[in-house]
Amino acid sequence: MLSLLNIDYSSLMGTLPLNSGSSDSLNSFINNGFLGLITEADTTYKIVGSVIALVFALLGCFFGYKLSKVFMSITGFIIGLFIGQIAASQLLHVEGFASVLCIILGGAVIAALALWIYRIGIFILCFTFAFSAAGTLFSFEGDIQFFINIVAGLIVGVLAVKYMRPVIILTSAIVCGSSAAGLLPGVAEYMGITKFSSTNSSATLTLALCILGIAVQFLTTKDPVPKKVPRHKHG
């Protein structure tokens, strides 16, 4: 977990990796999350993008379980974009408007599927959280890193289906809390605040956000009550 403290999330801003279907491209795409949607534009766009990403990260840290359906649809849409791009370039071999349409359709289908079949959405969300975390925790390269990320995602995704509330709370608070701590120095720097620039303060901030996010989510949510099946009286 300590390796999460050294992430410079501002440096992750870039374009979507829509030119390759390789495992490295998928790894980069999911690890970047919302930040990958922000282009390398001028400083104004970077500031706006960083603030938006920070807001999403804080929402995930403190309200990940309550907003799980929202995050499921967003995560499903982003993954669907990538799947749609692969289908357009590798399977259908289309370009231009047809390619864009295929990409958007892929995002819409996966997002709808994530919401329609709730447990699939939970699996996709927690798989993505774990995939992203594993990419920062383990410093392997290439296919080995991709395989580790996949295994971590599958384990956490399966656990989330069975133990939904605690797994969503832990993964969302840790991943989003770490992301928020990584984004704060960049946003603060844009505003002329240098308080969060040191490594020690970053580590303290990350730990504080993760612990606080976990505590807030456990205290403000409850396990869903299973519906009782009515008993039919005979005779």
PDB file of C-alpha atoms in Angstrom:
ATOM      1  CA  MET A   1       0.000   0.000   0.000  1.00  0.00           C
ATOM      2  CA  LEU A   2       2.913   2.370   0.625  1.00  0.00           C
ATOM      3  CA  SER A   3       3.637   2.536  -3.073  1.00  0.00           C
ATOM      4  CA  LEU A   4       0.303   4.293  -3.517  1.00  0.00           C
ATOM      5  CA  LEU A   5       1.762   7.266  -1.671  1.00  0.00           C
ATOM      6  CA  ASN A   6       4.243   8.084  -4.396  1.00  0.00           C
ATOM      7  CA  ILE A   7       1.830   8.309  -7.316  1.00  0.00           C
ATOM      8  CA  ASP A   8       1.817  11.571  -9.237  1.00  0.00           C
ATOM      9  CA  TYR A   9      -1.723  11.390 -10.520  1.00  0.00           C
ATOM     10  CA  SER A  10      -1.401  14.703 -12.351  1.00  0.00           C
ATOM     11  CA  SER A  11       1.127  13.070 -14.687  1.00  0.00           C
ATOM     12  CA  LEU A  12      -1.460  10.459 -15.669  1.00  0.00           C
ATOM     13  CA  MET A  13      -3.470  12.932 -17.746  1.00  0.00           C
ATOM     14  CA  GLY A  14      -3.413  11.899 -21.346  1.00  0.00           C
ATOM     15  CA  THR A  15      -5.541  10.798 -24.230  1.00  0.00           C
ATOM     16  CA  LEU A  16      -7.484   7.555 -24.365  1.00  0.00           C
ATOM     17  CA  PRO A  17      -5.299   4.689 -25.637  1.00  0.00           C
ATOM     18  CA  LEU A  18      -7.544   4.002 -28.616  1.00  0.00           C
ATOM     19  CA  ASN A  19      -4.767   3.032 -31.006  1.00  0.00           C
ATOM     20  CA  SER A  20      -3.832  -0.288 -29.467  1.00  0.00           C
ATOM     21  CA  GLY A  21      -5.564  -3.356 -28.101  1.00  0.00           C
ATOM     22  CA  SER A  22      -2.514  -4.635 -26.218  1.00  0.00           C
ATOM     23  CA  SER A  23      -2.416  -5.546 -22.550  1.00  0.00           C
ATOM     24  CA  ASP A  24      -0.208  -2.520 -21.782  1.00  0.00           C
ATOM     25  CA  SER A  25      -2.838  -0.283 -23.372  1.00  0.00           C
ATOM     26  CA  LEU A  26      -5.608  -1.814 -21.264  1.00  0.00           C
ATOM     27  CA  ASN A  27      -3.481  -1.499 -18.134  1.00  0.00           C
ATOM     28  CA  SER A  28      -2.814   2.173 -18.820  1.00  0.00           C
ATOM     29  CA  PHE A  29      -6.444   2.816 -19.758  1.00  0.00           C
ATOM     30  CA  ILE A  30      -7.960   1.435 -16.553  1.00  0.00           C
ATOM     31  CA  ASN A  31      -5.279   2.811 -14.238  1.00  0.00           C
ATOM     32  CA  ASN A  32      -5.814   6.296 -15.621  1.00  0.00           C
ATOM     33  CA  GLY A  33      -9.585   6.073 -15.010  1.00  0.00           C
ATOM     34  CA  PHE A  34     -11.267   9.439 -15.407  1.00  0.00           C
ATOM     35  CA  LEU A  35      -7.911  11.166 -15.776  1.00  0.00           C
ATOM     36  CA  GLY A  36      -7.333   9.392 -19.078  1.00  0.00           C
ATOM     37  CA  LEU A  37     -10.276  11.311 -20.534  1.00  0.00           C
ATOM     38  CA  ILE A  38      -8.508  14.643 -19.988  1.00  0.00           C
ATOM     39  CA  THR A  39      -6.408  15.787 -22.926  1.00  0.00           C
ATOM     40  CA  GLU A  40      -3.054  17.519 -22.770  1.00  0.00           C
ATOM     41  CA  ALA A  41      -4.548  20.938 -23.364  1.00  0.00           C
ATOM     42  CA  ASP A  42      -3.488  24.263 -21.870  1.00  0.00           C
ATOM     43  CA  THR A  43      -3.198  24.943 -18.154  1.00  0.00           C
ATOM     44  CA  THR A  44      -6.830  26.010 -17.770  1.00  0.00           C
ATOM     45  CA  TYR A  45      -8.142  22.666 -19.000  1.00  0.00           C
ATOM     46  CA  LYS A  46      -5.640  20.835 -16.819  1.00  0.00           C
ATOM     47  CA  ILE A  47      -6.809  22.721 -13.752  1.00  0.00           C
ATOM     48  CA  VAL A  48     -10.481  22.054 -14.522  1.00  0.00           C
ATOM     49  CA  GLY A  49      -9.744  18.391 -15.246  1.00  0.00           C
ATOM     50  CA  SER A  50      -7.741  17.986 -12.045  1.00  0.00           C
ATOM     51  CA  VAL A  51     -10.486  19.581  -9.941  1.00  0.00           C
ATOM     52  CA  ILE A  52     -13.179  17.385 -11.527  1.00  0.00           C
ATOM     53  CA  ALA A  53     -11.062  14.277 -10.989  1.00  0.00           C
ATOM     54  CA  LEU A  54     -10.431  15.334  -7.369  1.00  0.00           C
ATOM     55  CA  VAL A  55     -14.168  15.776  -6.768  1.00  0.00           C
ATOM     56  CA  PHE A  56     -14.877  12.292  -8.151  1.00  0.00           C
ATOM     57  CA  ALA A  57     -12.081  10.832  -6.016  1.00  0.00           C
ATOM     58  CA  LEU A  58     -13.412  12.446  -2.820  1.00  0.00           C
ATOM     59  CA  LEU A  59     -16.959  11.318  -3.618  1.00  0.00           C
ATOM     60  CA  GLY A  60     -15.687   7.778  -4.109  1.00  0.00           C
ATOM     61  CA  CYS A  61     -13.664   7.909  -0.907  1.00  0.00           C
ATOM     62  CA  PHE A  62     -16.532   9.029   1.343  1.00  0.00           C
ATOM     63  CA  PHE A  63     -19.642   7.887  -0.556  1.00  0.00           C
ATOM     64  CA  GLY A  64     -18.387   4.969  -2.652  1.00  0.00           C
ATOM     65  CA  TYR A  65     -21.011   2.529  -1.367  1.00  0.00           C
ATOM     66  CA  LYS A  66     -23.923   4.974  -1.548  1.00  0.00           C
ATOM     67  CA  LEU A  67     -22.948   6.048  -5.058  1.00  0.00           C
ATOM     68  CA  SER A  68     -22.040   2.554  -6.214  1.00  0.00           C
ATOM     69  CA  LYS A  69     -24.670   2.547  -8.981  1.00  0.00           C
ATOM     70  CA  VAL A  70     -23.395   5.850 -10.354  1.00  0.00           C
ATOM     71  CA  PHE A  71     -19.806   4.630 -10.306  1.00  0.00           C
ATOM     72  CA  MET A  72     -20.876   1.302 -11.803  1.00  0.00           C
ATOM     73  CA  SER A  73     -22.449   3.029 -14.793  1.00  0.00           C
ATOM     74  CA  ILE A  74     -19.464   5.352 -15.279  1.00  0.00           C
ATOM     75  CA  THR A  75     -16.956   2.516 -14.954  1.00  0.00           C
ATOM     76  CA  GLY A  76     -18.996   0.311 -17.261  1.00  0.00           C
ATOM     77  CA  PHE A  77     -19.212   3.091 -19.833  1.00  0.00           C
ATOM     78  CA  ILE A  78     -15.444   3.707 -19.787  1.00  0.00           C
ATOM     79  CA  ILE A  79     -14.641   0.001 -20.120  1.00  0.00           C
ATOM     80  CA  GLY A  80     -17.279  -0.265 -22.840  1.00  0.00           C
ATOM     81  CA  LEU A  81     -15.543   2.534 -24.778  1.00  0.00           C
ATOM     82  CA  PHE A  82     -12.378   0.486 -24.841  1.00  0.00           C
ATOM     83  CA  ILE A  83     -14.209  -2.696 -25.838  1.00  0.00           C
ATOM     84  CA  GLY A  84     -16.024  -0.796 -28.580  1.00  0.00           C
ATOM     85  CA  GLN A  85     -12.706   0.545 -29.905  1.00  0.00           C
ATOM     86  CA  ILE A  86     -11.246  -2.958 -30.056  1.00  0.00           C
ATOM     87  CA  ALA A  87     -14.357  -4.216 -31.847  1.00  0.00           C
ATOM     88  CA  ALA A  88     -14.198  -1.344 -34.348  1.00  0.00           C
ATOM     89  CA  SER A  89     -10.482  -1.662 -35.147  1.00  0.00           C
ATOM     90  CA  GLN A  90      -9.762  -5.361 -34.690  1.00  0.00           C
ATOM     91  CA  LEU A  91     -13.043  -7.098 -35.571  1.00  0.00           C
ATOM     92  CA  LEU A  92     -15.099  -4.803 -37.806  1.00  0.00           C
ATOM     93  CA  HIS A  93     -12.166  -2.865 -39.313  1.00  0.00           C
ATOM     94  CA  VAL A  94     -14.138   0.372 -39.550  1.00  0.00           C
ATOM     95  CA  GLU A  95     -12.926   3.946 -39.258  1.00  0.00           C
ATOM     96  CA  GLY A  96     -14.263   7.480 -38.927  1.00  0.00           C
ATOM     97  CA  PHE A  97     -17.872   7.965 -37.873  1.00  0.00           C
ATOM     98  CA  ALA A  98     -18.590   4.220 -37.859  1.00  0.00           C
ATOM     99  CA  SER A  99     -15.694   3.699 -35.450  1.00  0.00           C
ATOM    100  CA  VAL A 100     -16.880   6.479 -33.126  1.00  0.00           C
ATOM    101  CA  LEU A 101     -20.415   5.086 -33.201  1.00  0.00           C
ATOM    102  CA  CYS A 102     -19.124   1.612 -32.346  1.00  0.00           C
ATOM    103  CA  ILE A 103     -17.080   2.985 -29.439  1.00  0.00           C
ATOM    104  CA  ILE A 104     -20.006   4.955 -27.984  1.00  0.00           C
ATOM    105  CA  LEU A 105     -22.353   1.983 -28.461  1.00  0.00           C
ATOM    106  CA  GLY A 106     -19.907  -0.263 -26.617  1.00  0.00           C
ATOM    107  CA  GLY A 107     -19.813   2.176 -23.702  1.00  0.00           C
ATOM    108  CA  ALA A 108     -23.607   2.450 -23.577  1.00  0.00           C
ATOM    109  CA  VAL A 109     -24.141  -1.328 -23.692  1.00  0.00           C
ATOM    110  CA  ILE A 110     -21.680  -2.132 -20.893  1.00  0.00           C
ATOM    111  CA  ALA A 111     -22.993   0.736 -18.745  1.00  0.00           C
ATOM    112  CA  ALA A 112     -26.576  -0.490 -19.201  1.00  0.00           C
ATOM    113  CA  LEU A 113     -25.533  -4.071 -18.454  1.00  0.00           C
ATOM    114  CA  ALA A 114     -23.786  -2.943 -15.266  1.00  0.00           C
ATOM    115  CA  LEU A 115     -26.982  -1.292 -14.035  1.00  0.00           C
ATOM    116  CA  TRP A 116     -29.408  -3.923 -15.304  1.00  0.00           C
ATOM    117  CA  ILE A 117     -27.634  -6.882 -13.708  1.00  0.00           C
ATOM    118  CA  TYR A 118     -26.574  -5.445 -10.367  1.00  0.00           C
ATOM    119  CA  ARG A 119     -24.068  -8.121  -9.398  1.00  0.00           C
ATOM    120  CA  ILE A 120     -22.293  -7.785 -12.738  1.00  0.00           C
ATOM    121  CA  GLY A 121     -22.037  -4.065 -12.065  1.00  0.00           C
ATOM    122  CA  ILE A 122     -20.604  -4.698  -8.604  1.00  0.00           C
ATOM    123  CA  PHE A 123     -18.079  -7.110 -10.077  1.00  0.00           C
ATOM    124  CA  ILE A 124     -17.042  -4.631 -12.798  1.00  0.00           C
ATOM    125  CA  LEU A 125     -16.685  -1.772 -10.294  1.00  0.00           C
ATOM    126  CA  CYS A 126     -14.601  -3.668  -7.734  1.00  0.00           C
ATOM    127  CA  PHE A 127     -12.602  -5.426 -10.456  1.00  0.00           C
ATOM    128  CA  THR A 128     -11.640  -2.000 -11.796  1.00  0.00           C
ATOM    129  CA  PHE A 129     -10.732  -0.695  -8.337  1.00  0.00           C
ATOM    130  CA  ALA A 130      -8.512  -3.710  -7.646  1.00  0.00           C
ATOM    131  CA  PHE A 131      -7.002  -3.674 -11.147  1.00  0.00           C
ATOM    132  CA  SER A 132      -6.042  -0.035 -10.659  1.00  0.00           C
ATOM    133  CA  ALA A 133      -4.629  -0.596  -7.169  1.00  0.00           C
ATOM    134  CA  ALA A 134      -2.567  -3.613  -8.255  1.00  0.00           C
ATOM    135  CA  GLY A 135      -1.052  -1.538 -11.038  1.00  0.00           C
ATOM    136  CA  THR A 136       0.411   0.823  -8.459  1.00  0.00           C
ATOM    137  CA  LEU A 137       1.235  -1.685  -5.722  1.00  0.00           C
ATOM    138  CA  PHE A 138       3.346  -4.014  -7.880  1.00  0.00           C
ATOM    139  CA  SER A 139       6.166  -2.638 -10.010  1.00  0.00           C
ATOM    140  CA  PHE A 140       6.321  -5.387 -12.627  1.00  0.00           C
ATOM    141  CA  GLU A 141       6.240  -4.682 -16.349  1.00  0.00           C
ATOM    142  CA  GLY A 142       4.431  -5.921 -19.421  1.00  0.00           C
ATOM    143  CA  ASP A 143       2.398  -9.111 -19.379  1.00  0.00           C
ATOM    144  CA  ILE A 144       3.419 -10.049 -15.808  1.00  0.00           C
ATOM    145  CA  GLN A 145       1.982  -6.798 -14.440  1.00  0.00           C
ATOM    146  CA  PHE A 146      -1.150  -7.222 -16.547  1.00  0.00           C
ATOM    147  CA  PHE A 147      -1.638 -10.795 -15.272  1.00  0.00           C
ATOM    148  CA  ILE A 148      -1.221  -9.695 -11.627  1.00  0.00           C
ATOM    149  CA  ASN A 149      -3.715  -6.877 -12.153  1.00  0.00           C
ATOM    150  CA  ILE A 150      -6.230  -9.286 -13.689  1.00  0.00           C
ATOM    151  CA  VAL A 151      -5.860 -11.804 -10.838  1.00  0.00           C
ATOM    152  CA  ALA A 152      -6.235  -9.077  -8.215  1.00  0.00           C
ATOM    153  CA  GLY A 153      -9.296  -7.730 -10.004  1.00  0.00           C
ATOM    154  CA  LEU A 154     -10.920 -11.159 -10.264  1.00  0.00           C
ATOM    155  CA  ILE A 155     -10.332 -11.975  -6.591  1.00  0.00           C
ATOM    156  CA  VAL A 156     -11.727  -8.688  -5.329  1.00  0.00           C
ATOM    157  CA  GLY A 157     -14.573  -8.742  -7.868  1.00  0.00           C
ATOM    158  CA  VAL A 158     -15.700 -12.222  -6.779  1.00  0.00           C
ATOM    159  CA  LEU A 159     -15.430 -11.271  -3.096  1.00  0.00           C
ATOM    160  CA  ALA A 160     -17.510  -8.152  -3.757  1.00  0.00           C
ATOM    161  CA  VAL A 161     -20.358 -10.212  -5.199  1.00  0.00           C
ATOM    162  CA  LYS A 162     -20.538 -12.214  -1.954  1.00  0.00           C
ATOM    163  CA  TYR A 163     -19.506  -9.546   0.582  1.00  0.00           C
ATOM    164  CA  MET A 164     -20.746  -6.490  -1.265  1.00  0.00           C
ATOM    165  CA  ARG A 165     -20.820  -3.726   1.360  1.00  0.00           C
ATOM    166  CA  PRO A 166     -17.439  -4.225   3.098  1.00  0.00           C
ATOM    167  CA  VAL A 167     -15.546  -4.863  -0.132  1.00  0.00           C
ATOM    168  CA  ILE A 168     -17.011  -1.828  -1.901  1.00  0.00           C
ATOM    169  CA  ILE A 169     -16.313   0.372   1.111  1.00  0.00           C
ATOM    170  CA  LEU A 170     -12.720  -0.802   1.520  1.00  0.00           C
ATOM    171  CA  THR A 171     -11.798  -0.689  -2.155  1.00  0.00           C
ATOM    172  CA  SER A 172     -13.484   2.645  -2.881  1.00  0.00           C
ATOM    173  CA  ALA A 173     -12.087   4.356   0.217  1.00  0.00           C
ATOM    174  CA  ILE A 174      -8.529   3.108  -0.335  1.00  0.00           C
ATOM    175  CA  VAL A 175      -8.306   3.591  -4.101  1.00  0.00           C
ATOM    176  CA  CYS A 176     -10.227   6.876  -4.239  1.00  0.00           C
ATOM    177  CA  GLY A 177      -8.627   8.189  -1.057  1.00  0.00           C
ATOM    178  CA  SER A 178      -5.173   7.516  -2.486  1.00  0.00           C
ATOM    179  CA  SER A 179      -6.199   9.145  -5.755  1.00  0.00           C
ATOM    180  CA  ALA A 180      -7.500  12.216  -3.948  1.00  0.00           C
ATOM    181  CA  ALA A 181      -4.271  12.500  -1.966  1.00  0.00           C
ATOM    182  CA  GLY A 182      -2.298  12.244  -5.191  1.00  0.00           C
ATOM    183  CA  LEU A 183      -4.416  14.901  -6.907  1.00  0.00           C
ATOM    184  CA  LEU A 184      -4.456  17.411  -4.059  1.00  0.00           C
ATOM    185  CA  PRO A 185      -0.809  18.568  -4.418  1.00  0.00           C
ATOM    186  CA  GLY A 186      -1.342  19.338  -8.103  1.00  0.00           C
ATOM    187  CA  VAL A 187      -4.577  21.252  -7.481  1.00  0.00           C
ATOM    188  CA  ALA A 188      -2.993  23.068  -4.532  1.00  0.00           C
ATOM    189  CA  GLU A 189      -0.004  23.992  -6.690  1.00  0.00           C
ATOM    190  CA  TYR A 190      -2.297  25.514  -9.311  1.00  0.00           C
ATOM    191  CA  MET A 191      -3.801  27.605  -6.507  1.00  0.00           C
ATOM    192  CA  GLY A 192      -0.394  28.645  -5.188  1.00  0.00           C
ATOM    193  CA  ILE A 193      -0.552  26.458  -2.075  1.00  0.00           C
ATOM    194  CA  THR A 194       2.626  24.490  -1.325  1.00  0.00           C
ATOM    195  CA  LYS A 195       1.528  22.847   1.923  1.00  0.00           C
ATOM    196  CA  PHE A 196       1.008  19.399   0.352  1.00  0.00           C
ATOM    197  CA  SER A 197       4.282  19.309  -1.577  1.00  0.00           C
ATOM    198  CA  SER A 198       6.401  17.185   0.785  1.00  0.00           C
ATOM    199  CA  THR A 199       6.451  13.382   0.730  1.00  0.00           C
ATOM    200  CA  ASN A 200       5.663  13.134   4.457  1.00  0.00           C
ATOM    201  CA  SER A 201       2.571  15.310   4.199  1.00  0.00           C
ATOM    202  CA  SER A 202       1.431  13.314   1.157  1.00  0.00           C
ATOM    203  CA  ALA A 203       1.807  10.043   3.058  1.00  0.00           C
ATOM    204  CA  THR A 204      -0.062  11.424   6.058  1.00  0.00           C
ATOM    205  CA  LEU A 205      -2.814  12.807   3.849  1.00  0.00           C
ATOM    206  CA  THR A 206      -3.234   9.511   2.008  1.00  0.00           C
ATOM    207  CA  LEU A 207      -3.463   7.512   5.223  1.00  0.00           C
ATOM    208  CA  ALA A 208      -5.858  10.021   6.788  1.00  0.00           C
ATOM    209  CA  LEU A 209      -8.194  10.088   3.780  1.00  0.00           C
ATOM    210  CA  CYS A 210      -8.285   6.281   3.472  1.00  0.00           C
ATOM    211  CA  ILE A 211      -9.006   5.725   7.178  1.00  0.00           C
ATOM    212  CA  LEU A 212     -11.547   8.550   7.318  1.00  0.00           C
ATOM    213  CA  GLY A 213     -13.258   7.341   4.159  1.00  0.00           C
ATOM    214  CA  ILE A 214     -13.572   3.800   5.516  1.00  0.00           C
ATOM    215  CA  ALA A 215     -14.910   5.052   8.866  1.00  0.00           C
ATOM    216  CA  VAL A 216     -17.443   7.430   7.320  1.00  0.00           C
ATOM    217  CA  GLN A 217     -18.771   4.825   4.919  1.00  0.00           C
ATOM    218  CA  PHE A 218     -19.158   2.121   7.560  1.00  0.00           C
ATOM    219  CA  LEU A 219     -20.861   4.548   9.959  1.00  0.00           C
ATOM    220  CA  THR A 220     -23.281   6.007   7.403  1.00  0.00           C
ATOM    221  CA  THR A 221     -24.374   2.821   5.620  1.00  0.00           C
ATOM    222  CA  LYS A 222     -26.012  -0.450   6.534  1.00  0.00           C
ATOM    223  CA  ASP A 223     -26.051  -3.917   5.032  1.00  0.00           C
ATOM    224  CA  PRO A 224     -29.011  -4.338   2.680  1.00  0.00           C
ATOM    225  CA  VAL A 225     -31.830  -6.249   4.349  1.00  0.00           C
ATOM    226  CA  PRO A 226     -32.724  -9.379   2.337  1.00  0.00           C
ATOM    227  CA  LYS A 227     -36.331  -9.553   1.224  1.00  0.00           C
ATOM    228  CA  LYS A 228     -38.415 -12.076   3.119  1.00  0.00           C
ATOM    229  CA  VAL A 229     -40.259 -14.599   1.032  1.00  0.00           C
ATOM    230  CA  PRO A 230     -43.912 -14.743   2.219  1.00  0.00           C
ATOM    231  CA  ARG A 231     -45.019 -18.121   3.492  1.00  0.00           C
ATOM    232  CA  HIS A 232     -48.196 -19.531   1.996  1.00  0.00           C
ATOM    233  CA  LYS A 233     -50.576 -21.127   4.444  1.00  0.00           C
ATOM    234  CA  HIS A 234     -52.049 -24.428   3.385  1.00  0.00           C
ATOM    235  CA  GLY A 235     -55.553 -25.389   4.282  1.00  0.00           C
TER     236      GLY A 235
END
